[in-house]
Short mmCIF file of C-alpha atoms in Angstrom, two decimals:
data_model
loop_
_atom_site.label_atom_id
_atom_site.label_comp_id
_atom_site.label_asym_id
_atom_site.label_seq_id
_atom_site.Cartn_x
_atom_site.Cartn_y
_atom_site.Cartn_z
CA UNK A 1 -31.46 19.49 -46.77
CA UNK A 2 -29.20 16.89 -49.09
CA UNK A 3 -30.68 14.87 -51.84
CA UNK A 4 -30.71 11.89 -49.84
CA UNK A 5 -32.46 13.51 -47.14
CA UNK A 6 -35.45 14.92 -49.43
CA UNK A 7 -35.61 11.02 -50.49
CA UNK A 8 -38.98 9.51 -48.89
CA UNK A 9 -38.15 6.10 -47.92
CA UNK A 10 -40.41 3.33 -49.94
CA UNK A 11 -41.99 5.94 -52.26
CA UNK A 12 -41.02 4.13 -55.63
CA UNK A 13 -38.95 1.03 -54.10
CA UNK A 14 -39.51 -1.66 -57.16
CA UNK A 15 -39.98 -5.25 -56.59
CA UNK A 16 -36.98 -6.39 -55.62
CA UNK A 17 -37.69 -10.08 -55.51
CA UNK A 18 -36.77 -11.47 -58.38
CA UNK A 19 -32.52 -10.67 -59.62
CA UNK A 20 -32.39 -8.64 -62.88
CA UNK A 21 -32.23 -10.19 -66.27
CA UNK A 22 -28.84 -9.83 -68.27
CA UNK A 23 -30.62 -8.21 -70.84
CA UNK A 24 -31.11 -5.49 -68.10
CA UNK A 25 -27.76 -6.46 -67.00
CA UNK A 26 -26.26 -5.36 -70.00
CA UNK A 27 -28.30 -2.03 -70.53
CA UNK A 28 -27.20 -1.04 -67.59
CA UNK A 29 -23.38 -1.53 -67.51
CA UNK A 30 -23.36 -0.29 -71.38
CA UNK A 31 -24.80 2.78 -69.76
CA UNK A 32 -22.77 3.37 -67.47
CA UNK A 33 -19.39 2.66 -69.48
CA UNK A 34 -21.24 5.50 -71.87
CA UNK A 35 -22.07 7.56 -68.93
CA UNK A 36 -18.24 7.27 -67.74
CA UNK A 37 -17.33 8.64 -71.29
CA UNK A 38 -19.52 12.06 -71.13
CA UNK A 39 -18.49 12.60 -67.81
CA UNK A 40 -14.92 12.36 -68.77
CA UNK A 41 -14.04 9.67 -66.44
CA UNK A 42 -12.74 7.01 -69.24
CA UNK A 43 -8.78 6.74 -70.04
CA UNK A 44 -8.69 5.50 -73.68
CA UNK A 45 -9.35 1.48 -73.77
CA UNK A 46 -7.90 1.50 -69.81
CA UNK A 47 -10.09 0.38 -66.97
CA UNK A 48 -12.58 -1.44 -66.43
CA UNK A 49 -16.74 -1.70 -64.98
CA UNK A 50 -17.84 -5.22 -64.51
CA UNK A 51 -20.98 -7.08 -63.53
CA UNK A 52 -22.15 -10.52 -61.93
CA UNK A 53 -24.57 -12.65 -63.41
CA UNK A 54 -27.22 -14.25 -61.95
CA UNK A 55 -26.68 -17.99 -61.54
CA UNK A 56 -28.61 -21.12 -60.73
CA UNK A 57 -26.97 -23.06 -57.10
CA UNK A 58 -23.87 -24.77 -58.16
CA UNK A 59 -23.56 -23.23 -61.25
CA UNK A 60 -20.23 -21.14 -61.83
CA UNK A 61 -20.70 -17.90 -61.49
CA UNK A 62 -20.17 -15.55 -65.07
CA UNK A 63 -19.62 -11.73 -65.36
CA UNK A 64 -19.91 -9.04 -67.90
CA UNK A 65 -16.69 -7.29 -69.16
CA UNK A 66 -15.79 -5.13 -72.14
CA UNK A 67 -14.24 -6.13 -74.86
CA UNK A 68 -10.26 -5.27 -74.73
CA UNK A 69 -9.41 -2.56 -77.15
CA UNK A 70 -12.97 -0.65 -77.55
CA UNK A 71 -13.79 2.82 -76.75
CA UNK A 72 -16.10 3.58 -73.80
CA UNK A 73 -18.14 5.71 -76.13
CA UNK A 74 -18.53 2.30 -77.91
CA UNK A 75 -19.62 0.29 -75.55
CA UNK A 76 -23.56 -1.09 -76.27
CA UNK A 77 -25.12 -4.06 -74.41
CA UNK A 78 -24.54 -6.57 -76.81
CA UNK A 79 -20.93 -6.13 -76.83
CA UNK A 80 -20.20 -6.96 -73.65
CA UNK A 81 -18.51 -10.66 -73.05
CA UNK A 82 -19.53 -13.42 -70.51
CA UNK A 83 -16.02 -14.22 -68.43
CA UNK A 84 -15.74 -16.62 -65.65
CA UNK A 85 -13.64 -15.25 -62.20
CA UNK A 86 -10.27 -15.57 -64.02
CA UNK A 87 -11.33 -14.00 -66.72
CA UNK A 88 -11.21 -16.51 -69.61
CA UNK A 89 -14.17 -15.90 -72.07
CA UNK A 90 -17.77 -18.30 -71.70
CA UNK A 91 -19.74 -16.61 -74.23
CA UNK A 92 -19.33 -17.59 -78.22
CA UNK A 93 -17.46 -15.00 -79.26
CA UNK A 94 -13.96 -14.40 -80.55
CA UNK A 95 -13.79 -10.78 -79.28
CA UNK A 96 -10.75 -10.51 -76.48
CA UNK A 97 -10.87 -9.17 -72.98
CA UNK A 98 -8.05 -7.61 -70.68
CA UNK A 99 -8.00 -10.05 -68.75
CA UNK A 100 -5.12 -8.81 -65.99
CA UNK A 101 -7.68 -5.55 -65.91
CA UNK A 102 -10.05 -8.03 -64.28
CA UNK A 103 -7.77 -9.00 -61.57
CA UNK A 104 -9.22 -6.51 -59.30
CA UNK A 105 -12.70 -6.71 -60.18
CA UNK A 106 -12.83 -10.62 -60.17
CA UNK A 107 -10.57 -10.61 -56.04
CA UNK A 108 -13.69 -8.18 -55.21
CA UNK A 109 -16.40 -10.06 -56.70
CA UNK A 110 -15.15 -13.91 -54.91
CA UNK A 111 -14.75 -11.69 -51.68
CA UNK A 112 -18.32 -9.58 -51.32
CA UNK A 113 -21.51 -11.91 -52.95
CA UNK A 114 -22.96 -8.53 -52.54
CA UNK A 115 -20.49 -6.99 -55.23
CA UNK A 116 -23.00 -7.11 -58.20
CA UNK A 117 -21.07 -4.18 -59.91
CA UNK A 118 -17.34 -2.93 -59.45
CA UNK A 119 -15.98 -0.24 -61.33
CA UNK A 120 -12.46 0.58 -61.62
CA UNK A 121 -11.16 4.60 -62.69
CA UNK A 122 -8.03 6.45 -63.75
CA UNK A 123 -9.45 9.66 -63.50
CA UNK A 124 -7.15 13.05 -63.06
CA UNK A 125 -8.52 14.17 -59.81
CA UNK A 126 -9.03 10.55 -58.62
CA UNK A 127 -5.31 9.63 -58.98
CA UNK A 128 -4.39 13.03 -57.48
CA UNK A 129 -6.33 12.64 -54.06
CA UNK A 130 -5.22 9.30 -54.23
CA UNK A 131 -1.15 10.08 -54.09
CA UNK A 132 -1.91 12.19 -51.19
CA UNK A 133 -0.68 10.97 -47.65
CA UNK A 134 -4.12 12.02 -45.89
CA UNK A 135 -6.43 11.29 -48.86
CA UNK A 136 -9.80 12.86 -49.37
CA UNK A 137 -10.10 15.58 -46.69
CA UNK A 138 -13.61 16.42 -45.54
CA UNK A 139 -13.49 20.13 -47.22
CA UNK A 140 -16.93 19.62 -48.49
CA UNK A 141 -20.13 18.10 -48.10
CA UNK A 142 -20.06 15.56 -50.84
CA UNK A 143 -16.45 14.61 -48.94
CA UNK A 144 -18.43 14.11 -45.55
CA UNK A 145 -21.04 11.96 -47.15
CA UNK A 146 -18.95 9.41 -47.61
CA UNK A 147 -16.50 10.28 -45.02
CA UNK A 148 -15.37 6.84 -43.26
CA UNK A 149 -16.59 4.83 -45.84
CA UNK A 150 -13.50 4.82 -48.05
CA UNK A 151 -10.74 2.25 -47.62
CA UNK A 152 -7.17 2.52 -49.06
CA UNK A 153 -5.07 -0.49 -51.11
CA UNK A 154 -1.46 0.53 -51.28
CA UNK A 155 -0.08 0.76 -54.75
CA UNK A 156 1.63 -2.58 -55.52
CA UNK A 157 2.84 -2.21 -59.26
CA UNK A 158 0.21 -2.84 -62.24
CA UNK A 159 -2.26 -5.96 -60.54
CA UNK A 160 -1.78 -8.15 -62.93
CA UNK A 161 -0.66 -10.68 -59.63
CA UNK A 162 -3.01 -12.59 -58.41
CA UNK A 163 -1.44 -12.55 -54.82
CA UNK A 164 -2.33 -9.28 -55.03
CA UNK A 165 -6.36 -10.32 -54.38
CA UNK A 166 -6.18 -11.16 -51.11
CA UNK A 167 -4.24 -8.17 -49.51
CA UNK A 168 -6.48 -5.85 -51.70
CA UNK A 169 -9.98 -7.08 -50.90
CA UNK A 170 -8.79 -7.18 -47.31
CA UNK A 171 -7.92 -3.46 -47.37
CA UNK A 172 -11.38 -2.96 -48.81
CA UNK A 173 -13.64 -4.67 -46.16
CA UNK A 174 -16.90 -4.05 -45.53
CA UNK A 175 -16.90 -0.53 -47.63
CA UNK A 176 -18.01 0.25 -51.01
CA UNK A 177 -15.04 2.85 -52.14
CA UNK A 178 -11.31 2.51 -52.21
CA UNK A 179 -8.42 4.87 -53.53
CA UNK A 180 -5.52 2.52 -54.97
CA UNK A 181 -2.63 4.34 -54.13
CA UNK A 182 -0.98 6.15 -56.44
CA UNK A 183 -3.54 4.93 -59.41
CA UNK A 184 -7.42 5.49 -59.03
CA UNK A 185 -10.56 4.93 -57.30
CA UNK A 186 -12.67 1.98 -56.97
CA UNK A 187 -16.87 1.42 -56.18
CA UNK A 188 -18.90 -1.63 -55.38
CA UNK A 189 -22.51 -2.00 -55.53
CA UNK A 190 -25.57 -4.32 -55.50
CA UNK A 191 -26.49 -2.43 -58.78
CA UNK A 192 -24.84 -0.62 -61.42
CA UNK A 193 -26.69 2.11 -60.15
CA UNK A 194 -25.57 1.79 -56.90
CA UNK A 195 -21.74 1.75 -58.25
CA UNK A 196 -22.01 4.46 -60.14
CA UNK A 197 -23.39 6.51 -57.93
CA UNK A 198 -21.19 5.89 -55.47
CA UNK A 199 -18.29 6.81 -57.96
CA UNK A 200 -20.12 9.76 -58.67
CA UNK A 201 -20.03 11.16 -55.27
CA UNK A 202 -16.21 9.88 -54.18
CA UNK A 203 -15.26 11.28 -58.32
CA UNK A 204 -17.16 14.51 -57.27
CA UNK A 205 -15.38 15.02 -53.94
CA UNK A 206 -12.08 14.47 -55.32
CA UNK A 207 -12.52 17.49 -58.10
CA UNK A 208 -13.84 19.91 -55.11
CA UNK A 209 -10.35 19.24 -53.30
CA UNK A 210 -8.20 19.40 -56.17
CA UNK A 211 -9.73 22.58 -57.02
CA UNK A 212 -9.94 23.73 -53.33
CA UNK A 213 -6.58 23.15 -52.43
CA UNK A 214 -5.41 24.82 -55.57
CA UNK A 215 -6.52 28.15 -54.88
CA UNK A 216 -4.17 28.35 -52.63
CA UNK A 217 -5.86 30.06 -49.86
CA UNK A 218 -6.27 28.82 -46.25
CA UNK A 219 -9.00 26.32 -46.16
CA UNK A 220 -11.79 26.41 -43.21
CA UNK A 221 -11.89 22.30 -41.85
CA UNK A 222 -15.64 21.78 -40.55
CA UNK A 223 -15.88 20.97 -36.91
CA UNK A 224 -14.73 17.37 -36.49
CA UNK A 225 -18.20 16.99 -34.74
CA UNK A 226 -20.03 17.24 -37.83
CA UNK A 227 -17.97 15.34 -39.64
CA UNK A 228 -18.59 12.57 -37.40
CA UNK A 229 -22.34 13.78 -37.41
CA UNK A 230 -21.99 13.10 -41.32
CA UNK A 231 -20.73 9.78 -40.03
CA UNK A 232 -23.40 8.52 -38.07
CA UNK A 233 -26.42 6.81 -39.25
CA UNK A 234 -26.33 3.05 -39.86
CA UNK A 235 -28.90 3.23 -42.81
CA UNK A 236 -27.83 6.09 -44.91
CA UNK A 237 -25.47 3.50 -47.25
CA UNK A 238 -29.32 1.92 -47.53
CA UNK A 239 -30.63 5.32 -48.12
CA UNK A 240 -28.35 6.45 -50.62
CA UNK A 241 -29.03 3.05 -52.63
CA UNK A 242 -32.39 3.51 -52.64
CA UNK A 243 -32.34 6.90 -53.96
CA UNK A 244 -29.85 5.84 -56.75
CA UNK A 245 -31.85 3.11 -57.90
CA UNK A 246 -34.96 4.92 -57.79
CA UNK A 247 -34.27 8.39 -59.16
CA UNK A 248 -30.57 8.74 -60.29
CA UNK A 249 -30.40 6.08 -62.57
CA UNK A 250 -33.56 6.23 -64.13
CA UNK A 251 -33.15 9.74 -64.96
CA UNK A 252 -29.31 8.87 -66.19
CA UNK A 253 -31.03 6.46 -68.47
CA UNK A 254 -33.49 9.08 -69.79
CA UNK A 255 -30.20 11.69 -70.89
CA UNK A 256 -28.54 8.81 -72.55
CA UNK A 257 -31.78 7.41 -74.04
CA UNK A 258 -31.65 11.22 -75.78
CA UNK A 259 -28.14 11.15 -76.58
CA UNK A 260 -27.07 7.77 -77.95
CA UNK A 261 -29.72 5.46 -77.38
CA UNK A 262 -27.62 2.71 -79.26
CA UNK A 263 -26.29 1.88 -75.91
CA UNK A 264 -29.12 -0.27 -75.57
CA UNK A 265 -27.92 -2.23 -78.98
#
């Protein structure tokens, strides 16, 4: 039985009426740029996580981004900046932001209202799957779980042009992971726990083919029934962001709350 399985629908579903705070907002993506750091994932000051802020009807909408030139390890909640869709700072502060790294995030963001989070990665094993003709191969279970879910943007040069936005969120449709060609992955999520855990998985399934493929050894494919088994099932995305929300994250929180609680600064 998977994780997700074992998850009992509704047990600890919170209140989901009322949108987050961006106090909360900001604990969460300072986690998860911290979280991206111990799990190896960051790339020096390169890359980017971003989140959408609530806003009242006919208000312009505002995101948080991190401040050009830190460290992920850095990163706390009070650090972040306030940006508007281009990328051009709202917040009173004189700290700067990359703002051609949020030329993805911001095309993904005016395409999907339900793109609270994206997060953007340069990992090794990310890029690697992602320079290969037929992509992530479904050698594993965490492949299959998100097997037909992942769309593909063809590498155009660094996307810092802004005609790039509509080609890219096009490739991306309706699905919540993407390999840019030839430079790293990409998650969207309600949630920053939904993003991340998404990344997780995709991140996860990328190491176990790098490191399956380099054995060098014939690899057993599973029978393409079951991989279209692992397919089927129009609520597992809803599943899966249930059971990030509700145990994942909180139990992320509770390791970083241990090892650098200043995240929360």
């Amino acid at each position: 039985m998977t994780d997700i399985a074992m998850f009992r629908e509704g047990s600890r579903e919170p209140n989901r009426t009322d949108p987050p705070k961006e106090h909360e907002l900001r604990r969460d993506l300072a986690a998860a740029y911290r979280l991206a750091a111990l799990f190896g994932w960051d790339d020096l000051i390169a890359t980017h996580f971003s989140v959408r802020l609530p806003s009242a009807p006919g208000e312009p909408e505002a995101f948080l981004l991190n401040q050009y030139g830190i460290l992920f390890e850095e990163i706390t909640a009070s650090s972040l900046v306030k940006v508007d869709v281009e990328g051009d700072i709202l917040s009173d502060s004189d700290e700067p932001v990359n703002k051609a790294g949020f030329v993805v995030h911001s095309a993904v963001h005016q395409a999907r209202p339900d793109a609270g989070c994206v997060m953007h990665l340069h990992t090794e094993d990310g890029v690697a799957v992602s320079a290969l003709d037929e992509g992530l191969l479904p050698l594993n279970q965490t492949a299959m779980i998100v097997a037909g879910r992942v769309s593909v943007h063809e590498y155009e040069g660094v996307a810092v042009d802004l005609g790039e936005r509509e080609r890219l969120v096009a490739d991306l449709g309706d699905n919540d992971l993407m390999f840019l060609r030839n430079h790293g992955t990409l998650a969207v999520g309600a949630t920053v726990a939904e993003a991340f855990s998404r990344m997780y998985t995709l991140e996860k399934a990328c190491t176990f083919q790098v490191k399956t493929l380099g054995m060098g050894r014939p690899c057993r494919m599973p029978d393409p029934a079951v991989v279209d088994k692992m397919k089927a099932g129009p609520r597992r995305n809803e599943q899966s962001a249930a059971y990030a929300r509700n145990y994942v994250w909180p139990a992320l929180l509770r390791k970083l709350d241990r090892l650098c609680p200043d995240y929360r600064n």
